[in-house]
Structure formats: C-alpha cells, structure tokens
C-alpha cells in the first residue's frame, strides 16, 4: 500500500537554527513526493516537490532529496526564521494521482 | 490565477442536521479532491473526481456523505445526518492532468458538530 510517516512534533527551534523534519514513505510504483506547509487558518500550500529518485526539491531555503534507497524525503533548512512557524506535511502522489499525507509536524521558531 | 475557492469558511451545526460545502476549483483543472482533516492529523482523501466522474470514493462514508461534480467544474460535498466525529476541516483541492503537477488546496471549511 501507500503511506507516509513523518516525525512527530512539535519541533521548537531558536531563530537561525538548522531544521530537519524526517519523512519516510511506502509506495507501489514510482511516486512523486511533496512537502506542503499549512499556516494557521489556511489551506495547504506547496513548499517543494520531487518527481523521481535523486531529484532535489528546493524553495525559500528549504530542501528535500528524493532517496529511493532509503524511501525518504527529509525536509531541511539551514537557518529557520520565526515566519517559518507552521505545520509541515510530507505527501506522496501515486500512479493513480492519489495523494497520501503524513500526520504533519508542527514547527515553532522562537526569536 | 485564481485559487481554489471554498465556502463557507466556518459552519456549526447540531448532530443529525445536514450540511453542504461548495468548491470551485482552478479553471481548467480536471481533477478535484475532497479531503477531511481532523485536528492534529493529516488530510484524508474522501473522494476524487476526474472531470465529472468519480475516480475513487473508497474512503467516503456513503451512508451519510455524498458528493457530486456537475458539469466537471464546481463540486458539493454533503453530510446527512452529521455526527460529532464529523467535526473537522474539509479541504477541496484541484489538479491539472499535466504530468508531475501538484494539488492546489482551498482554505477549507471548518465544521463543528455539537
């Protein structure tokens, strides 16, 4: 089957700290992988994506690399800001264009 | 480009009442999804449309939930009768059929059943 597992939160960091949010997946076929971000009271916004193995998605200083050998898509940022505080969701899209989401990781960044 | 529009933003109803949510996807997007997001959890797919046909409704509680997408554009999701456990945010998303595209989400409707 298809599923996404991501680290539980909340994750609390000081501004300018390094961020890693772990994400692993189980999928049949060749999924595409995504990170979405959800700010309070809003819907999900795409943060970055990768469509095949070894692809690196990047946006706004965030990066994630599609690792087929470890079935992982960990999110990283070198220096977080207070404005990065949000809930982050890892997701996959399978060959039938169905999206599966992890349970979300809440990030709190303190000034 | 206009985003996915949903209404209402908030709804409070009593259990056993009925409720309907509306979604207008991004123009030209053939695929439309309805997700249920319970507080503290990730979105769970309820139903997926391709144009006006249902692709996947395996997770839709059909005894109380129904959805339609007339003319392959707007969609409505209905719950009748509502239960306390239906309290959640209902998210609509749409996607182009082009390869490697992501889903675009609306702001959601927060439903509280009391």
Short mmCIF file of C-alpha atoms in Angstrom, two decimals:
data_model
loop_
_atom_site.label_atom_id
_atom_site.label_comp_id
_atom_site.label_asym_id
_atom_site.label_seq_id
_atom_site.Cartn_x
_atom_site.Cartn_y
_atom_site.Cartn_z
CA UNK A 1 0.00 0.00 0.00
CA UNK A 2 0.83 3.67 0.13
CA UNK A 3 1.63 5.60 3.30
CA UNK A 4 3.75 8.44 4.65
CA UNK A 5 5.36 8.60 8.08
CA UNK A 6 6.86 11.79 9.43
CA UNK A 7 8.39 12.75 12.73
CA UNK A 8 6.02 13.87 15.41
CA UNK A 9 6.14 17.37 16.70
CA UNK A 10 6.10 19.90 17.88
CA UNK A 11 9.60 20.89 16.94
CA UNK A 12 10.79 24.00 18.75
CA UNK A 13 13.87 25.83 17.49
CA UNK A 14 15.52 29.16 18.00
CA UNK A 15 15.78 31.53 15.08
CA UNK A 16 18.70 30.71 12.74
CA UNK A 17 18.87 27.09 13.92
CA UNK A 18 19.13 24.17 11.48
CA UNK A 19 15.92 22.29 10.72
CA UNK A 20 15.38 18.67 9.77
CA UNK A 21 11.96 17.04 9.59
CA UNK A 22 12.14 13.36 8.75
CA UNK A 23 9.77 11.74 6.28
CA UNK A 24 9.68 8.15 5.02
CA UNK A 25 7.22 6.58 2.65
CA UNK A 26 5.85 3.28 1.44
CA UNK A 27 4.58 3.15 -2.10
CA UNK A 28 3.89 0.90 -5.02
CA UNK A 29 5.21 2.07 -8.34
CA UNK A 30 7.04 5.36 -8.73
CA UNK A 31 5.51 8.10 -6.60
CA UNK A 32 6.16 11.81 -6.70
CA UNK A 33 6.98 13.37 -3.33
CA UNK A 34 5.90 16.69 -1.87
CA UNK A 35 6.22 18.92 1.14
CA UNK A 36 3.24 21.13 1.91
CA UNK A 37 3.06 23.86 4.56
CA UNK A 38 -0.05 24.94 6.44
CA UNK A 39 -0.22 28.26 8.23
CA UNK A 40 -2.90 28.80 10.91
CA UNK A 41 -6.38 29.04 9.46
CA UNK A 42 -5.24 28.39 5.92
CA UNK A 43 -5.18 25.55 3.46
CA UNK A 44 -2.12 23.63 2.39
CA UNK A 45 0.45 25.33 0.17
CA UNK A 46 3.05 23.51 -1.85
CA UNK A 47 6.54 24.10 -0.48
CA UNK A 48 8.56 21.86 -2.79
CA UNK A 49 8.39 18.66 -4.79
CA UNK A 50 10.49 15.95 -6.42
CA UNK A 51 9.22 13.64 -9.12
CA UNK A 52 11.91 10.98 -9.40
CA UNK A 53 14.73 9.39 -7.47
CA UNK A 54 17.70 11.65 -6.61
CA UNK A 55 15.76 14.79 -7.53
CA UNK A 56 16.19 17.66 -5.07
CA UNK A 57 13.28 20.00 -4.49
CA UNK A 58 14.00 23.44 -3.11
CA UNK A 59 12.12 26.63 -2.28
CA UNK A 60 12.51 29.52 0.17
CA UNK A 61 15.68 28.00 1.61
CA UNK A 62 14.05 24.60 2.22
CA UNK A 63 15.40 21.49 0.51
CA UNK A 64 14.50 17.81 0.30
CA UNK A 65 16.08 15.00 -1.73
CA UNK A 66 14.13 12.01 -3.05
CA UNK A 67 16.05 8.99 -1.74
CA UNK A 68 14.66 5.81 -3.25
CA UNK A 69 17.17 3.53 -1.49
CA UNK A 70 16.02 4.71 1.95
CA UNK A 71 12.45 5.63 0.87
CA UNK A 72 12.93 9.04 2.45
CA UNK A 73 12.28 12.70 1.67
CA UNK A 74 13.60 14.63 4.66
CA UNK A 75 13.00 18.38 4.81
CA UNK A 76 15.92 20.64 5.73
CA UNK A 77 16.61 24.34 6.15
CA UNK A 78 19.89 25.83 7.21
CA UNK A 79 18.59 28.81 9.15
CA UNK A 80 14.94 29.00 10.22
CA UNK A 81 13.02 32.21 10.80
CA UNK A 82 10.08 32.99 13.05
CA UNK A 83 7.94 33.26 9.92
CA UNK A 84 8.62 29.56 9.19
CA UNK A 85 6.45 28.57 12.14
CA UNK A 86 3.72 26.38 10.66
CA UNK A 87 2.69 22.76 10.21
CA UNK A 88 4.61 20.82 7.57
CA UNK A 89 3.14 17.83 5.74
CA UNK A 90 5.03 15.26 3.70
CA UNK A 91 2.98 13.68 0.92
CA UNK A 92 3.24 11.30 -2.00
CA UNK A 93 1.26 11.05 -5.21
CA UNK A 94 0.88 7.58 -6.63
CA UNK A 95 0.46 6.45 -10.21
CA UNK A 96 -3.31 6.99 -9.93
CA UNK A 97 -2.83 10.65 -8.93
CA UNK A 98 -4.00 9.97 -5.41
CA UNK A 99 -2.24 11.94 -2.67
CA UNK A 100 -1.32 10.45 0.71
CA UNK A 101 -0.29 12.71 3.56
CA UNK A 102 1.69 12.26 6.74
CA UNK A 103 0.25 13.40 10.04
CA UNK A 104 2.09 16.72 9.99
CA UNK A 105 4.90 18.23 12.06
CA UNK A 106 4.34 21.50 13.85
CA UNK A 107 7.34 23.82 13.84
CA UNK A 108 7.67 26.60 16.40
CA UNK A 109 10.52 29.04 15.86
CA UNK A 110 11.32 31.34 18.78
CA UNK A 111 13.08 34.70 18.30
CA UNK B 1 -4.62 32.93 -11.46
CA UNK B 2 -7.48 32.50 -9.03
CA UNK B 3 -7.08 29.76 -6.46
CA UNK B 4 -9.46 27.08 -5.24
CA UNK B 5 -12.50 28.71 -3.66
CA UNK B 6 -14.47 27.10 -0.86
CA UNK B 7 -17.49 28.17 1.11
CA UNK B 8 -18.50 28.58 3.81
CA UNK B 9 -15.32 29.05 5.85
CA UNK B 10 -16.96 28.01 9.08
CA UNK B 11 -20.10 26.07 9.96
CA UNK B 12 -21.56 24.99 13.28
CA UNK B 13 -24.45 22.51 13.28
CA UNK B 14 -26.12 20.18 15.69
CA UNK B 15 -25.72 16.44 15.34
CA UNK B 16 -28.21 14.80 12.99
CA UNK B 17 -28.53 18.00 10.95
CA UNK B 18 -27.36 18.20 7.36
CA UNK B 19 -24.68 20.44 5.86
CA UNK B 20 -23.24 21.14 2.43
CA UNK B 21 -19.89 22.51 1.33
CA UNK B 22 -19.09 24.07 -2.00
CA UNK B 23 -15.87 24.11 -4.00
CA UNK B 24 -14.86 25.93 -7.17
CA UNK B 25 -11.57 24.57 -8.49
CA UNK B 26 -8.92 26.36 -10.50
CA UNK B 27 -10.12 26.89 -14.03
CA UNK B 28 -9.16 24.05 -16.32
CA UNK B 29 -8.26 21.59 -13.58
CA UNK B 30 -9.81 18.26 -14.42
CA UNK B 31 -9.09 16.53 -11.12
CA UNK B 32 -10.87 17.55 -7.93
CA UNK B 33 -10.36 16.10 -4.45
CA UNK B 34 -12.22 16.39 -1.17
CA UNK B 35 -10.19 15.75 1.97
CA UNK B 36 -11.16 15.53 5.62
CA UNK B 37 -8.61 16.89 8.09
CA UNK B 38 -9.27 16.12 11.72
CA UNK B 39 -7.45 18.34 14.22
CA UNK B 40 -3.85 17.25 14.63
CA UNK B 41 -3.92 14.84 11.69
CA UNK B 42 -3.02 14.90 8.05
CA UNK B 43 -5.67 15.22 5.34
CA UNK B 44 -7.53 12.03 4.48
CA UNK B 45 -8.97 11.60 1.00
CA UNK B 46 -12.74 11.27 0.84
CA UNK B 47 -13.35 11.36 -2.89
CA UNK B 48 -11.51 12.05 -6.14
CA UNK B 49 -13.16 13.23 -9.35
CA UNK B 50 -11.79 13.32 -12.87
CA UNK B 51 -13.99 15.81 -14.73
CA UNK B 52 -17.48 14.82 -13.55
CA UNK B 53 -16.70 11.15 -12.95
CA UNK B 54 -15.70 9.54 -9.65
CA UNK B 55 -12.22 8.02 -9.68
CA UNK B 56 -12.01 6.93 -6.04
CA UNK B 57 -14.60 7.13 -3.27
CA UNK B 58 -13.42 4.13 -1.26
CA UNK B 59 -12.93 6.23 1.90
CA UNK B 60 -16.23 8.12 1.66
CA UNK B 61 -18.77 7.05 4.35
CA UNK B 62 -21.54 6.64 1.83
CA UNK B 63 -24.26 6.12 4.39
CA UNK B 64 -24.01 9.80 5.32
CA UNK B 65 -21.64 11.55 2.90
CA UNK B 66 -22.33 12.33 -0.74
CA UNK B 67 -20.53 14.41 -3.33
CA UNK B 68 -21.15 15.49 -6.86
CA UNK B 69 -19.38 17.45 -9.53
CA UNK B 70 -21.87 18.54 -12.09
CA UNK B 71 -20.51 19.64 -15.47
CA UNK B 72 -16.99 18.80 -14.32
CA UNK B 73 -16.41 22.14 -12.60
CA UNK B 74 -17.90 23.03 -9.19
CA UNK B 75 -18.41 20.39 -6.58
CA UNK B 76 -20.52 20.00 -3.46
CA UNK B 77 -19.95 17.69 -0.51
CA UNK B 78 -22.92 16.90 1.73
CA UNK B 79 -23.22 15.27 5.11
CA UNK B 80 -26.60 13.99 6.24
CA UNK B 81 -27.03 13.33 9.11
CA UNK B 82 -23.94 14.73 10.78
CA UNK B 83 -22.24 13.05 13.72
CA UNK B 84 -19.97 14.54 16.37
CA UNK B 85 -16.96 12.77 14.83
CA UNK B 86 -17.51 14.65 11.56
CA UNK B 87 -16.08 17.77 13.19
CA UNK B 88 -13.07 18.56 11.01
CA UNK B 89 -11.78 20.84 8.29
CA UNK B 90 -12.97 19.84 4.83
CA UNK B 91 -10.44 20.70 2.18
CA UNK B 92 -11.02 20.86 -1.53
CA UNK B 93 -8.09 20.57 -3.93
CA UNK B 94 -7.72 20.56 -7.69
CA UNK B 95 -5.05 19.49 -10.10
CA UNK B 96 -4.25 19.76 -13.76
CA UNK B 97 -3.94 16.48 -15.63
CA UNK B 98 -0.50 17.52 -16.85
CA UNK B 99 2.27 15.26 -15.68
CA UNK B 100 4.14 15.97 -12.44
CA UNK B 101 1.79 18.65 -11.15
CA UNK B 102 0.80 19.19 -7.58
CA UNK B 103 -2.61 19.61 -6.00
CA UNK B 104 -3.74 23.14 -5.14
CA UNK B 105 -5.79 23.49 -1.97
CA UNK B 106 -8.54 25.83 -0.89
CA UNK B 107 -8.66 27.37 2.58
CA UNK B 108 -11.09 24.75 3.79
CA UNK B 109 -14.38 24.72 5.66
CA UNK B 110 -14.16 24.18 9.40
CA UNK B 111 -17.16 22.14 10.53
CA UNK B 112 -18.10 21.87 14.18
CA UNK B 113 -20.85 19.41 15.12
CA UNK B 114 -22.31 19.97 18.58
#
